[in-house]
Amino acid sequence: MEALDRIVVRVLALLLVALSVLIAMTLWGDVLLVNWILTLQNRLFDGVILILILLLFSLYLIFMSVKPKTDERVVSHHTTLGMVNVSVATLTGLIMKAVQQFEGVKYVNVMINEVEPLKISIELQLLPDHNIPELSQSIQAKVTEYLRSTVGISAESINVLIKSIVNDHKQKLG
Amino acid sequence: MAEDNRMNLGELKIANEVVGIIAGLAATEVEGVAGMSGGIAGGIAEMLGRKNLSKGVKVEVNEHETLVDLFVIVNYGVSIPEVAKNIQENVKKAIEIMTGLDVTEVNIHVLGVHFPQPQIETEEISPVQVK
């Protein structure tokens, strides 16, 4: 979470606490909140400013919720002309594509657990009638070789988790 | 900040954006580079029809050195170290030839991979492929 996001969330949390206290006081007979809201009728400018502030806060919260989360970790190489940083998203995409090319793989999810040293977890859903240990070993070998040739890095560990075996409905229809 | 060279006849100033455009163009002409990544702001600007030639480029021109950061998307299947090296060399060469600045660092940030779109066959397609 960025610094501005944290500030917005804290301010909103404090506002909500204050509002809860005022509502609780209203329930027990205090009319402070009601009176304050009624006075806004005579102070139109203040009311408009308050509405704008609340609208801005809500728009910011909506923006925060739809903003895609980015993994800012990178794998770095140093060269004579500068640094080459490869983002985790790039690595994930490359590994996914390499694994998807295996016959028998229905669904792939790739997670980069650590970047230095590089530790990868691959979750798979497989089609039936494939030898799982053989397929897993082939995938590990392929990913290792692929990362070496494409990104120029070697992975310390590539863990494969077979989550499930699924039927290929398309084949059944044929 | 702009680069300021004093000459006999006057001053020469090169804006950072100009260096950025040179770097961006030099980077995108390298084989294996699918494009530059300009973030959300860059994407919105492009949607509004503003062509940003220095998208995905950050330039820092100091008194004696020029640092360039490039945020790129590479094509699927290329060797990233090789493409990165070619970008670094091409960008350094282009900036130095065109501006006379001394480029000390060209940092490459590979933010994504561009996968080719699967080609749709227009010929007769069987609905189900049976192995």
PDB file of C-alpha atoms in Angstrom:
ATOM      1  CA  MET A   1       0.000   0.000   0.000  1.00  0.00           C
ATOM      2  CA  GLU A   2       1.379   3.391  -0.988  1.00  0.00           C
ATOM      3  CA  ALA A   3       1.859   6.257   1.474  1.00  0.00           C
ATOM      4  CA  LEU A   4      -1.091   8.259   0.117  1.00  0.00           C
ATOM      5  CA  ASP A   5      -3.351   5.188   0.274  1.00  0.00           C
ATOM      6  CA  ARG A   6      -2.408   4.650   3.914  1.00  0.00           C
ATOM      7  CA  ILE A   7      -3.140   8.295   4.788  1.00  0.00           C
ATOM      8  CA  VAL A   8      -6.550   8.176   3.063  1.00  0.00           C
ATOM      9  CA  VAL A   9      -7.490   4.937   4.831  1.00  0.00           C
ATOM     10  CA  ARG A  10      -6.418   6.317   8.237  1.00  0.00           C
ATOM     11  CA  VAL A  11      -8.320   9.591   7.783  1.00  0.00           C
ATOM     12  CA  LEU A  12     -11.438   7.700   6.697  1.00  0.00           C
ATOM     13  CA  ALA A  13     -11.123   5.313   9.644  1.00  0.00           C
ATOM     14  CA  LEU A  14     -10.920   8.284  12.049  1.00  0.00           C
ATOM     15  CA  LEU A  15     -13.925   9.928  10.370  1.00  0.00           C
ATOM     16  CA  LEU A  16     -15.926   6.716  10.701  1.00  0.00           C
ATOM     17  CA  VAL A  17     -14.986   6.403  14.383  1.00  0.00           C
ATOM     18  CA  ALA A  18     -16.090  10.010  14.986  1.00  0.00           C
ATOM     19  CA  LEU A  19     -19.332   9.380  13.101  1.00  0.00           C
ATOM     20  CA  SER A  20     -20.008   6.199  15.112  1.00  0.00           C
ATOM     21  CA  VAL A  21     -19.507   8.117  18.371  1.00  0.00           C
ATOM     22  CA  LEU A  22     -21.839  10.894  17.217  1.00  0.00           C
ATOM     23  CA  ILE A  23     -24.525   8.385  16.167  1.00  0.00           C
ATOM     24  CA  ALA A  24     -24.169   6.593  19.510  1.00  0.00           C
ATOM     25  CA  MET A  25     -24.568   9.935  21.302  1.00  0.00           C
ATOM     26  CA  THR A  26     -27.703  10.618  19.221  1.00  0.00           C
ATOM     27  CA  LEU A  27     -29.163   7.269  20.287  1.00  0.00           C
ATOM     28  CA  TRP A  28     -28.709   8.272  23.916  1.00  0.00           C
ATOM     29  CA  GLY A  29     -30.513  11.568  23.469  1.00  0.00           C
ATOM     30  CA  ASP A  30     -27.711  13.947  22.507  1.00  0.00           C
ATOM     31  CA  VAL A  31     -28.640  16.145  19.535  1.00  0.00           C
ATOM     32  CA  LEU A  32     -25.137  17.380  18.648  1.00  0.00           C
ATOM     33  CA  LEU A  33     -25.000  15.541  15.294  1.00  0.00           C
ATOM     34  CA  VAL A  34     -28.584  16.463  14.365  1.00  0.00           C
ATOM     35  CA  ASN A  35     -28.011  20.124  15.223  1.00  0.00           C
ATOM     36  CA  TRP A  36     -24.767  20.209  13.275  1.00  0.00           C
ATOM     37  CA  ILE A  37     -26.435  18.734  10.176  1.00  0.00           C
ATOM     38  CA  LEU A  38     -29.311  21.241  10.492  1.00  0.00           C
ATOM     39  CA  THR A  39     -26.888  24.170  10.698  1.00  0.00           C
ATOM     40  CA  LEU A  40     -25.512  23.152   7.282  1.00  0.00           C
ATOM     41  CA  GLN A  41     -28.806  24.366   5.770  1.00  0.00           C
ATOM     42  CA  ASN A  42     -27.741  27.886   6.681  1.00  0.00           C
ATOM     43  CA  ARG A  43     -24.127  27.336   5.620  1.00  0.00           C
ATOM     44  CA  LEU A  44     -24.539  26.145   2.080  1.00  0.00           C
ATOM     45  CA  PHE A  45     -20.898  26.720   1.107  1.00  0.00           C
ATOM     46  CA  ASP A  46     -19.587  24.601   3.997  1.00  0.00           C
ATOM     47  CA  GLY A  47     -22.056  21.840   3.092  1.00  0.00           C
ATOM     48  CA  VAL A  48     -20.956  21.794  -0.540  1.00  0.00           C
ATOM     49  CA  ILE A  49     -17.273  21.642   0.505  1.00  0.00           C
ATOM     50  CA  LEU A  50     -18.051  18.750   2.875  1.00  0.00           C
ATOM     51  CA  ILE A  51     -19.912  16.869   0.124  1.00  0.00           C
ATOM     52  CA  LEU A  52     -17.006  17.397  -2.289  1.00  0.00           C
ATOM     53  CA  ILE A  53     -14.465  16.126   0.249  1.00  0.00           C
ATOM     54  CA  LEU A  54     -16.543  13.019   0.958  1.00  0.00           C
ATOM     55  CA  LEU A  55     -17.047  12.425  -2.782  1.00  0.00           C
ATOM     56  CA  LEU A  56     -13.303  12.744  -3.403  1.00  0.00           C
ATOM     57  CA  PHE A  57     -12.583  10.236  -0.627  1.00  0.00           C
ATOM     58  CA  SER A  58     -15.106   7.775  -2.051  1.00  0.00           C
ATOM     59  CA  LEU A  59     -13.740   8.169  -5.593  1.00  0.00           C
ATOM     60  CA  TYR A  60     -10.226   7.561  -4.284  1.00  0.00           C
ATOM     61  CA  LEU A  61     -11.407   4.398  -2.498  1.00  0.00           C
ATOM     62  CA  ILE A  62     -13.067   3.147  -5.710  1.00  0.00           C
ATOM     63  CA  PHE A  63      -9.837   3.879  -7.619  1.00  0.00           C
ATOM     64  CA  MET A  64      -7.840   1.982  -4.966  1.00  0.00           C
ATOM     65  CA  SER A  65     -10.125  -1.035  -5.254  1.00  0.00           C
ATOM     66  CA  VAL A  66      -9.943  -1.284  -9.042  1.00  0.00           C
ATOM     67  CA  LYS A  67      -6.245  -0.435  -9.347  1.00  0.00           C
ATOM     68  CA  PRO A  68      -4.420  -3.603 -10.414  1.00  0.00           C
ATOM     69  CA  LYS A  69      -1.941  -4.825  -7.849  1.00  0.00           C
ATOM     70  CA  THR A  70       1.539  -4.890  -9.287  1.00  0.00           C
ATOM     71  CA  ASP A  71       4.356  -7.020  -8.013  1.00  0.00           C
ATOM     72  CA  GLU A  72       7.336  -4.705  -8.010  1.00  0.00           C
ATOM     73  CA  ARG A  73       9.959  -7.386  -7.434  1.00  0.00           C
ATOM     74  CA  VAL A  74      12.548  -7.773 -10.173  1.00  0.00           C
ATOM     75  CA  VAL A  75      15.377 -10.076 -11.120  1.00  0.00           C
ATOM     76  CA  SER A  76      18.438  -7.917 -11.776  1.00  0.00           C
ATOM     77  CA  HIS A  77      21.538  -8.307 -13.913  1.00  0.00           C
ATOM     78  CA  HIS A  78      24.359  -5.809 -13.931  1.00  0.00           C
ATOM     79  CA  THR A  79      26.016  -5.079 -17.248  1.00  0.00           C
ATOM     80  CA  THR A  80      28.726  -2.648 -18.223  1.00  0.00           C
ATOM     81  CA  LEU A  81      26.126  -0.254 -19.638  1.00  0.00           C
ATOM     82  CA  GLY A  82      23.694  -0.422 -16.740  1.00  0.00           C
ATOM     83  CA  MET A  83      21.161  -2.692 -15.082  1.00  0.00           C
ATOM     84  CA  VAL A  84      18.707  -5.080 -16.673  1.00  0.00           C
ATOM     85  CA  ASN A  85      15.668  -5.682 -14.483  1.00  0.00           C
ATOM     86  CA  VAL A  86      13.159  -8.347 -15.418  1.00  0.00           C
ATOM     87  CA  SER A  87       9.834  -7.986 -13.621  1.00  0.00           C
ATOM     88  CA  VAL A  88       8.116 -10.857 -11.840  1.00  0.00           C
ATOM     89  CA  ALA A  89       5.137 -10.406 -14.207  1.00  0.00           C
ATOM     90  CA  THR A  90       7.442 -11.073 -17.159  1.00  0.00           C
ATOM     91  CA  LEU A  91       8.870 -14.205 -15.554  1.00  0.00           C
ATOM     92  CA  THR A  92       5.396 -15.453 -14.645  1.00  0.00           C
ATOM     93  CA  GLY A  93       4.128 -14.922 -18.198  1.00  0.00           C
ATOM     94  CA  LEU A  94       7.100 -16.685 -19.743  1.00  0.00           C
ATOM     95  CA  ILE A  95       6.881 -19.677 -17.409  1.00  0.00           C
ATOM     96  CA  MET A  96       3.127 -19.973 -17.950  1.00  0.00           C
ATOM     97  CA  LYS A  97       3.559 -19.998 -21.704  1.00  0.00           C
ATOM     98  CA  ALA A  98       6.326 -22.631 -21.488  1.00  0.00           C
ATOM     99  CA  VAL A  99       4.224 -24.910 -19.271  1.00  0.00           C
ATOM    100  CA  GLN A 100       1.023 -24.467 -21.300  1.00  0.00           C
ATOM    101  CA  GLN A 101       2.776 -26.031 -24.269  1.00  0.00           C
ATOM    102  CA  PHE A 102       2.917 -29.407 -22.528  1.00  0.00           C
ATOM    103  CA  GLU A 103       0.357 -31.912 -23.664  1.00  0.00           C
ATOM    104  CA  GLY A 104      -1.771 -32.875 -20.701  1.00  0.00           C
ATOM    105  CA  VAL A 105      -1.695 -29.493 -18.981  1.00  0.00           C
ATOM    106  CA  LYS A 106      -5.148 -27.972 -18.650  1.00  0.00           C
ATOM    107  CA  TYR A 107      -4.519 -25.050 -16.303  1.00  0.00           C
ATOM    108  CA  VAL A 108      -1.351 -23.385 -14.955  1.00  0.00           C
ATOM    109  CA  ASN A 109      -0.759 -20.944 -12.137  1.00  0.00           C
ATOM    110  CA  VAL A 110       2.748 -19.663 -11.536  1.00  0.00           C
ATOM    111  CA  MET A 111       3.960 -18.022  -8.333  1.00  0.00           C
ATOM    112  CA  ILE A 112       7.378 -16.517  -7.764  1.00  0.00           C
ATOM    113  CA  ASN A 113       8.065 -17.092  -4.081  1.00  0.00           C
ATOM    114  CA  GLU A 114      11.483 -15.467  -3.971  1.00  0.00           C
ATOM    115  CA  VAL A 115      13.552 -13.677  -6.559  1.00  0.00           C
ATOM    116  CA  GLU A 116      16.992 -13.996  -5.016  1.00  0.00           C
ATOM    117  CA  PRO A 117      17.556 -16.925  -5.147  1.00  0.00           C
ATOM    118  CA  LEU A 118      14.764 -17.600  -7.595  1.00  0.00           C
ATOM    119  CA  LYS A 119      12.150 -19.962  -6.143  1.00  0.00           C
ATOM    120  CA  ILE A 120       9.135 -20.847  -8.230  1.00  0.00           C
ATOM    121  CA  SER A 121       5.899 -22.713  -7.519  1.00  0.00           C
ATOM    122  CA  ILE A 122       3.798 -24.062 -10.354  1.00  0.00           C
ATOM    123  CA  GLU A 123       0.230 -25.213  -9.748  1.00  0.00           C
ATOM    124  CA  LEU A 124      -1.268 -27.482 -12.374  1.00  0.00           C
ATOM    125  CA  GLN A 125      -4.550 -28.997 -13.387  1.00  0.00           C
ATOM    126  CA  LEU A 126      -3.871 -31.977 -15.602  1.00  0.00           C
ATOM    127  CA  LEU A 127      -5.832 -34.017 -18.063  1.00  0.00           C
ATOM    128  CA  PRO A 128      -6.154 -37.716 -17.304  1.00  0.00           C
ATOM    129  CA  ASP A 129      -3.958 -40.471 -18.796  1.00  0.00           C
ATOM    130  CA  HIS A 130      -0.612 -38.761 -18.212  1.00  0.00           C
ATOM    131  CA  ASN A 131       2.221 -39.975 -16.040  1.00  0.00           C
ATOM    132  CA  ILE A 132       2.365 -37.269 -13.370  1.00  0.00           C
ATOM    133  CA  PRO A 133       5.972 -37.720 -12.118  1.00  0.00           C
ATOM    134  CA  GLU A 134       7.293 -37.845 -15.692  1.00  0.00           C
ATOM    135  CA  LEU A 135       5.286 -34.807 -16.740  1.00  0.00           C
ATOM    136  CA  SER A 136       6.359 -32.860 -13.640  1.00  0.00           C
ATOM    137  CA  GLN A 137      10.021 -33.644 -14.241  1.00  0.00           C
ATOM    138  CA  SER A 138       9.743 -32.626 -17.879  1.00  0.00           C
ATOM    139  CA  ILE A 139       8.105 -29.343 -16.845  1.00  0.00           C
ATOM    140  CA  GLN A 140      10.811 -28.631 -14.266  1.00  0.00           C
ATOM    141  CA  ALA A 141      13.549 -29.367 -16.813  1.00  0.00           C
ATOM    142  CA  LYS A 142      11.868 -27.284 -19.497  1.00  0.00           C
ATOM    143  CA  VAL A 143      11.325 -24.275 -17.196  1.00  0.00           C
ATOM    144  CA  THR A 144      14.932 -24.441 -15.964  1.00  0.00           C
ATOM    145  CA  GLU A 145      16.288 -24.555 -19.497  1.00  0.00           C
ATOM    146  CA  TYR A 146      13.809 -21.941 -20.736  1.00  0.00           C
ATOM    147  CA  LEU A 147      14.718 -19.422 -18.015  1.00  0.00           C
ATOM    148  CA  ARG A 148      18.409 -19.979 -18.687  1.00  0.00           C
ATOM    149  CA  SER A 149      18.091 -19.403 -22.413  1.00  0.00           C
ATOM    150  CA  THR A 150      15.471 -16.637 -22.387  1.00  0.00           C
ATOM    151  CA  VAL A 151      16.206 -14.625 -19.257  1.00  0.00           C
ATOM    152  CA  GLY A 152      19.742 -15.778 -18.501  1.00  0.00           C
ATOM    153  CA  ILE A 153      18.990 -16.846 -14.936  1.00  0.00           C
ATOM    154  CA  SER A 154      18.826 -20.170 -13.139  1.00  0.00           C
ATOM    155  CA  ALA A 155      16.137 -21.114 -10.664  1.00  0.00           C
ATOM    156  CA  GLU A 156      17.104 -22.573  -7.306  1.00  0.00           C
ATOM    157  CA  SER A 157      13.857 -24.474  -6.936  1.00  0.00           C
ATOM    158  CA  ILE A 158      10.834 -25.200  -9.081  1.00  0.00           C
ATOM    159  CA  ASN A 159       8.084 -26.826  -7.043  1.00  0.00           C
ATOM    160  CA  VAL A 160       5.204 -28.404  -8.880  1.00  0.00           C
ATOM    161  CA  LEU A 161       1.829 -28.906  -7.238  1.00  0.00           C
ATOM    162  CA  ILE A 162      -0.787 -30.968  -9.033  1.00  0.00           C
ATOM    163  CA  LYS A 163      -4.048 -29.491  -7.820  1.00  0.00           C
ATOM    164  CA  SER A 164      -6.454 -31.698  -9.707  1.00  0.00           C
ATOM    165  CA  ILE A 165      -7.165 -33.876 -12.708  1.00  0.00           C
ATOM    166  CA  VAL A 166      -9.909 -32.584 -14.951  1.00  0.00           C
ATOM    167  CA  ASN A 167     -11.800 -34.153 -17.803  1.00  0.00           C
ATOM    168  CA  ASP A 168     -11.517 -32.526 -21.184  1.00  0.00           C
ATOM    169  CA  HIS A 169     -15.188 -32.140 -22.103  1.00  0.00           C
ATOM    170  CA  LYS A 170     -14.375 -31.164 -25.663  1.00  0.00           C
ATOM    171  CA  GLN A 171     -12.856 -34.570 -26.309  1.00  0.00           C
ATOM    172  CA  LYS A 172     -15.906 -36.297 -24.916  1.00  0.00           C
ATOM    173  CA  LEU A 173     -18.168 -34.330 -27.220  1.00  0.00           C
ATOM    174  CA  GLY A 174     -16.136 -35.531 -30.196  1.00  0.00           C
TER     175      GLY A 174
ATOM    176  CA  MET B   1      16.104  20.023 -16.442  1.00  0.00           C
ATOM    177  CA  ALA B   2      17.680  20.682 -19.785  1.00  0.00           C
ATOM    178  CA  GLU B   3      21.202  20.132 -21.016  1.00  0.00           C
ATOM    179  CA  ASP B   4      22.907  23.501 -21.462  1.00  0.00           C
ATOM    180  CA  ASN B   5      25.961  23.742 -23.714  1.00  0.00           C
ATOM    181  CA  ARG B   6      27.598  27.141 -24.060  1.00  0.00           C
ATOM    182  CA  MET B   7      29.022  27.775 -27.502  1.00  0.00           C
ATOM    183  CA  ASN B   8      30.684  30.766 -29.082  1.00  0.00           C
ATOM    184  CA  LEU B   9      27.511  31.863 -30.830  1.00  0.00           C
ATOM    185  CA  GLY B  10      25.114  31.208 -27.985  1.00  0.00           C
ATOM    186  CA  GLU B  11      23.655  28.471 -25.900  1.00  0.00           C
ATOM    187  CA  LEU B  12      22.353  25.043 -26.828  1.00  0.00           C
ATOM    188  CA  LYS B  13      19.741  23.569 -24.573  1.00  0.00           C
ATOM    189  CA  ILE B  14      18.358  20.078 -25.059  1.00  0.00           C
ATOM    190  CA  ALA B  15      15.227  19.298 -23.084  1.00  0.00           C
ATOM    191  CA  ASN B  16      15.074  15.995 -21.239  1.00  0.00           C
ATOM    192  CA  GLU B  17      11.995  15.092 -23.258  1.00  0.00           C
ATOM    193  CA  VAL B  18      14.034  15.323 -26.470  1.00  0.00           C
ATOM    194  CA  VAL B  19      16.591  12.899 -25.038  1.00  0.00           C
ATOM    195  CA  GLY B  20      13.653  10.716 -23.958  1.00  0.00           C
ATOM    196  CA  ILE B  21      12.193  10.683 -27.473  1.00  0.00           C
ATOM    197  CA  ILE B  22      15.574   9.761 -28.989  1.00  0.00           C
ATOM    198  CA  ALA B  23      15.940   6.961 -26.435  1.00  0.00           C
ATOM    199  CA  GLY B  24      12.371   5.721 -26.988  1.00  0.00           C
ATOM    200  CA  LEU B  25      12.736   5.618 -30.766  1.00  0.00           C
ATOM    201  CA  ALA B  26      16.149   3.929 -30.547  1.00  0.00           C
ATOM    202  CA  ALA B  27      14.774   1.314 -28.155  1.00  0.00           C
ATOM    203  CA  THR B  28      11.683   0.450 -30.193  1.00  0.00           C
ATOM    204  CA  GLU B  29      13.670  -0.110 -33.368  1.00  0.00           C
ATOM    205  CA  VAL B  30      15.603  -2.945 -31.714  1.00  0.00           C
ATOM    206  CA  GLU B  31      14.414  -6.354 -32.849  1.00  0.00           C
ATOM    207  CA  GLY B  32      12.566  -8.169 -30.081  1.00  0.00           C
ATOM    208  CA  VAL B  33      11.094  -5.025 -28.502  1.00  0.00           C
ATOM    209  CA  ALA B  34       7.295  -5.080 -28.700  1.00  0.00           C
ATOM    210  CA  GLY B  35       6.880  -1.589 -27.246  1.00  0.00           C
ATOM    211  CA  MET B  36       7.410   0.731 -24.347  1.00  0.00           C
ATOM    212  CA  SER B  37       5.442   0.569 -21.117  1.00  0.00           C
ATOM    213  CA  GLY B  38       4.231   3.982 -20.017  1.00  0.00           C
ATOM    214  CA  GLY B  39       2.037   3.037 -17.085  1.00  0.00           C
ATOM    215  CA  ILE B  40      -1.583   4.075 -16.524  1.00  0.00           C
ATOM    216  CA  ALA B  41      -0.996   7.780 -17.269  1.00  0.00           C
ATOM    217  CA  GLY B  42       0.729   6.974 -20.557  1.00  0.00           C
ATOM    218  CA  GLY B  43      -2.075   4.598 -21.542  1.00  0.00           C
ATOM    219  CA  ILE B  44      -4.768   7.199 -20.848  1.00  0.00           C
ATOM    220  CA  ALA B  45      -2.817   9.843 -22.811  1.00  0.00           C
ATOM    221  CA  GLU B  46      -2.576   7.465 -25.787  1.00  0.00           C
ATOM    222  CA  MET B  47      -6.291   6.655 -25.593  1.00  0.00           C
ATOM    223  CA  LEU B  48      -6.956  10.385 -25.803  1.00  0.00           C
ATOM    224  CA  GLY B  49      -4.981  10.424 -29.032  1.00  0.00           C
ATOM    225  CA  ARG B  50      -1.785  11.979 -27.730  1.00  0.00           C
ATOM    226  CA  LYS B  51       1.158  10.142 -29.237  1.00  0.00           C
ATOM    227  CA  ASN B  52       3.857  10.054 -26.607  1.00  0.00           C
ATOM    228  CA  LEU B  53       7.193   9.227 -28.176  1.00  0.00           C
ATOM    229  CA  SER B  54       9.031   9.318 -24.856  1.00  0.00           C
ATOM    230  CA  LYS B  55       6.619   6.840 -23.234  1.00  0.00           C
ATOM    231  CA  GLY B  56       8.377   4.440 -20.907  1.00  0.00           C
ATOM    232  CA  VAL B  57      11.575   6.511 -20.780  1.00  0.00           C
ATOM    233  CA  LYS B  58      13.032   8.309 -17.783  1.00  0.00           C
ATOM    234  CA  VAL B  59      16.011  10.555 -18.394  1.00  0.00           C
ATOM    235  CA  GLU B  60      18.282  12.199 -15.876  1.00  0.00           C
ATOM    236  CA  VAL B  61      20.844  14.606 -17.265  1.00  0.00           C
ATOM    237  CA  ASN B  62      23.493  15.667 -14.771  1.00  0.00           C
ATOM    238  CA  GLU B  63      26.486  17.883 -15.339  1.00  0.00           C
ATOM    239  CA  HIS B  64      28.786  15.144 -16.525  1.00  0.00           C
ATOM    240  CA  GLU B  65      26.586  12.136 -17.065  1.00  0.00           C
ATOM    241  CA  THR B  66      23.283  11.056 -18.530  1.00  0.00           C
ATOM    242  CA  LEU B  67      21.252   8.239 -17.053  1.00  0.00           C
ATOM    243  CA  VAL B  68      18.437   6.595 -18.953  1.00  0.00           C
ATOM    244  CA  ASP B  69      15.807   4.183 -17.643  1.00  0.00           C
ATOM    245  CA  LEU B  70      13.720   2.322 -20.206  1.00  0.00           C
ATOM    246  CA  PHE B  71      10.545   0.390 -19.393  1.00  0.00           C
ATOM    247  CA  VAL B  72       9.993  -2.121 -22.170  1.00  0.00           C
ATOM    248  CA  ILE B  73       7.766  -4.979 -23.281  1.00  0.00           C
ATOM    249  CA  VAL B  74       9.607  -7.678 -25.218  1.00  0.00           C
ATOM    250  CA  ASN B  75       8.320 -10.126 -27.777  1.00  0.00           C
ATOM    251  CA  TYR B  76       7.778 -13.721 -26.764  1.00  0.00           C
ATOM    252  CA  GLY B  77      10.611 -16.062 -27.689  1.00  0.00           C
ATOM    253  CA  VAL B  78      13.509 -13.598 -27.639  1.00  0.00           C
ATOM    254  CA  SER B  79      16.555 -13.797 -25.412  1.00  0.00           C
ATOM    255  CA  ILE B  80      16.052 -10.998 -22.891  1.00  0.00           C
ATOM    256  CA  PRO B  81      19.757 -10.439 -22.056  1.00  0.00           C
ATOM    257  CA  GLU B  82      20.544 -10.185 -25.760  1.00  0.00           C
ATOM    258  CA  VAL B  83      17.693  -7.772 -26.500  1.00  0.00           C
ATOM    259  CA  ALA B  84      18.585  -5.711 -23.415  1.00  0.00           C
ATOM    260  CA  LYS B  85      22.210  -5.457 -24.554  1.00  0.00           C
ATOM    261  CA  ASN B  86      21.119  -4.361 -28.037  1.00  0.00           C
ATOM    262  CA  ILE B  87      18.800  -1.724 -26.557  1.00  0.00           C
ATOM    263  CA  GLN B  88      21.528  -0.400 -24.283  1.00  0.00           C
ATOM    264  CA  GLU B  89      24.000  -0.119 -27.151  1.00  0.00           C
ATOM    265  CA  ASN B  90      21.501   1.389 -29.605  1.00  0.00           C
ATOM    266  CA  VAL B  91      20.161   3.938 -27.124  1.00  0.00           C
ATOM    267  CA  LYS B  92      23.621   4.985 -25.959  1.00  0.00           C
ATOM    268  CA  LYS B  93      24.803   5.372 -29.551  1.00  0.00           C
ATOM    269  CA  ALA B  94      21.710   7.308 -30.658  1.00  0.00           C
ATOM    270  CA  ILE B  95      21.827   9.782 -27.754  1.00  0.00           C
ATOM    271  CA  GLU B  96      25.561  10.327 -27.996  1.00  0.00           C
ATOM    272  CA  ILE B  97      25.505  10.866 -31.769  1.00  0.00           C
ATOM    273  CA  MET B  98      22.463  13.141 -31.784  1.00  0.00           C
ATOM    274  CA  THR B  99      23.116  15.206 -28.677  1.00  0.00           C
ATOM    275  CA  GLY B 100      26.767  14.837 -27.779  1.00  0.00           C
ATOM    276  CA  LEU B 101      25.814  13.887 -24.219  1.00  0.00           C
ATOM    277  CA  ASP B 102      27.858  11.282 -22.394  1.00  0.00           C
ATOM    278  CA  VAL B 103      25.520   8.385 -21.563  1.00  0.00           C
ATOM    279  CA  THR B 104      26.849   6.538 -18.538  1.00  0.00           C
ATOM    280  CA  GLU B 105      23.949   4.218 -17.752  1.00  0.00           C
ATOM    281  CA  VAL B 106      21.091   2.716 -19.713  1.00  0.00           C
ATOM    282  CA  ASN B 107      18.972   0.691 -17.317  1.00  0.00           C
ATOM    283  CA  ILE B 108      16.463  -1.670 -18.846  1.00  0.00           C
ATOM    284  CA  HIS B 109      13.304  -2.678 -16.992  1.00  0.00           C
ATOM    285  CA  VAL B 110      11.498  -5.530 -18.727  1.00  0.00           C
ATOM    286  CA  LEU B 111       7.919  -5.171 -17.515  1.00  0.00           C
ATOM    287  CA  GLY B 112       6.172  -7.718 -19.690  1.00  0.00           C
ATOM    288  CA  VAL B 113       6.114 -10.073 -22.635  1.00  0.00           C
ATOM    289  CA  HIS B 114       4.011  -9.668 -25.734  1.00  0.00           C
ATOM    290  CA  PHE B 115       2.549 -12.978 -26.871  1.00  0.00           C
ATOM    291  CA  PRO B 116       1.521 -13.298 -30.518  1.00  0.00           C
ATOM    292  CA  GLN B 117      -2.225 -13.534 -31.041  1.00  0.00           C
ATOM    293  CA  PRO B 118      -3.306 -17.013 -32.164  1.00  0.00           C
ATOM    294  CA  GLN B 119      -4.120 -16.924 -35.869  1.00  0.00           C
ATOM    295  CA  ILE B 120      -7.718 -17.774 -36.718  1.00  0.00           C
ATOM    296  CA  GLU B 121      -7.878 -20.189 -39.602  1.00  0.00           C
ATOM    297  CA  THR B 122     -10.325 -19.053 -42.235  1.00  0.00           C
ATOM    298  CA  GLU B 123     -10.430 -22.434 -43.904  1.00  0.00           C
ATOM    299  CA  GLU B 124     -12.679 -25.266 -42.865  1.00  0.00           C
ATOM    300  CA  ILE B 125     -12.410 -25.733 -39.112  1.00  0.00           C
ATOM    301  CA  SER B 126     -13.484 -28.953 -37.505  1.00  0.00           C
ATOM    302  CA  PRO B 127     -15.394 -28.083 -34.317  1.00  0.00           C
ATOM    303  CA  VAL B 128     -13.607 -30.663 -32.195  1.00  0.00           C
ATOM    304  CA  GLN B 129     -10.112 -31.986 -32.615  1.00  0.00           C
ATOM    305  CA  VAL B 130     -10.003 -35.663 -31.753  1.00  0.00           C
ATOM    306  CA  LYS B 131      -6.610 -37.115 -30.992  1.00  0.00           C
TER     307      LYS B 131
END
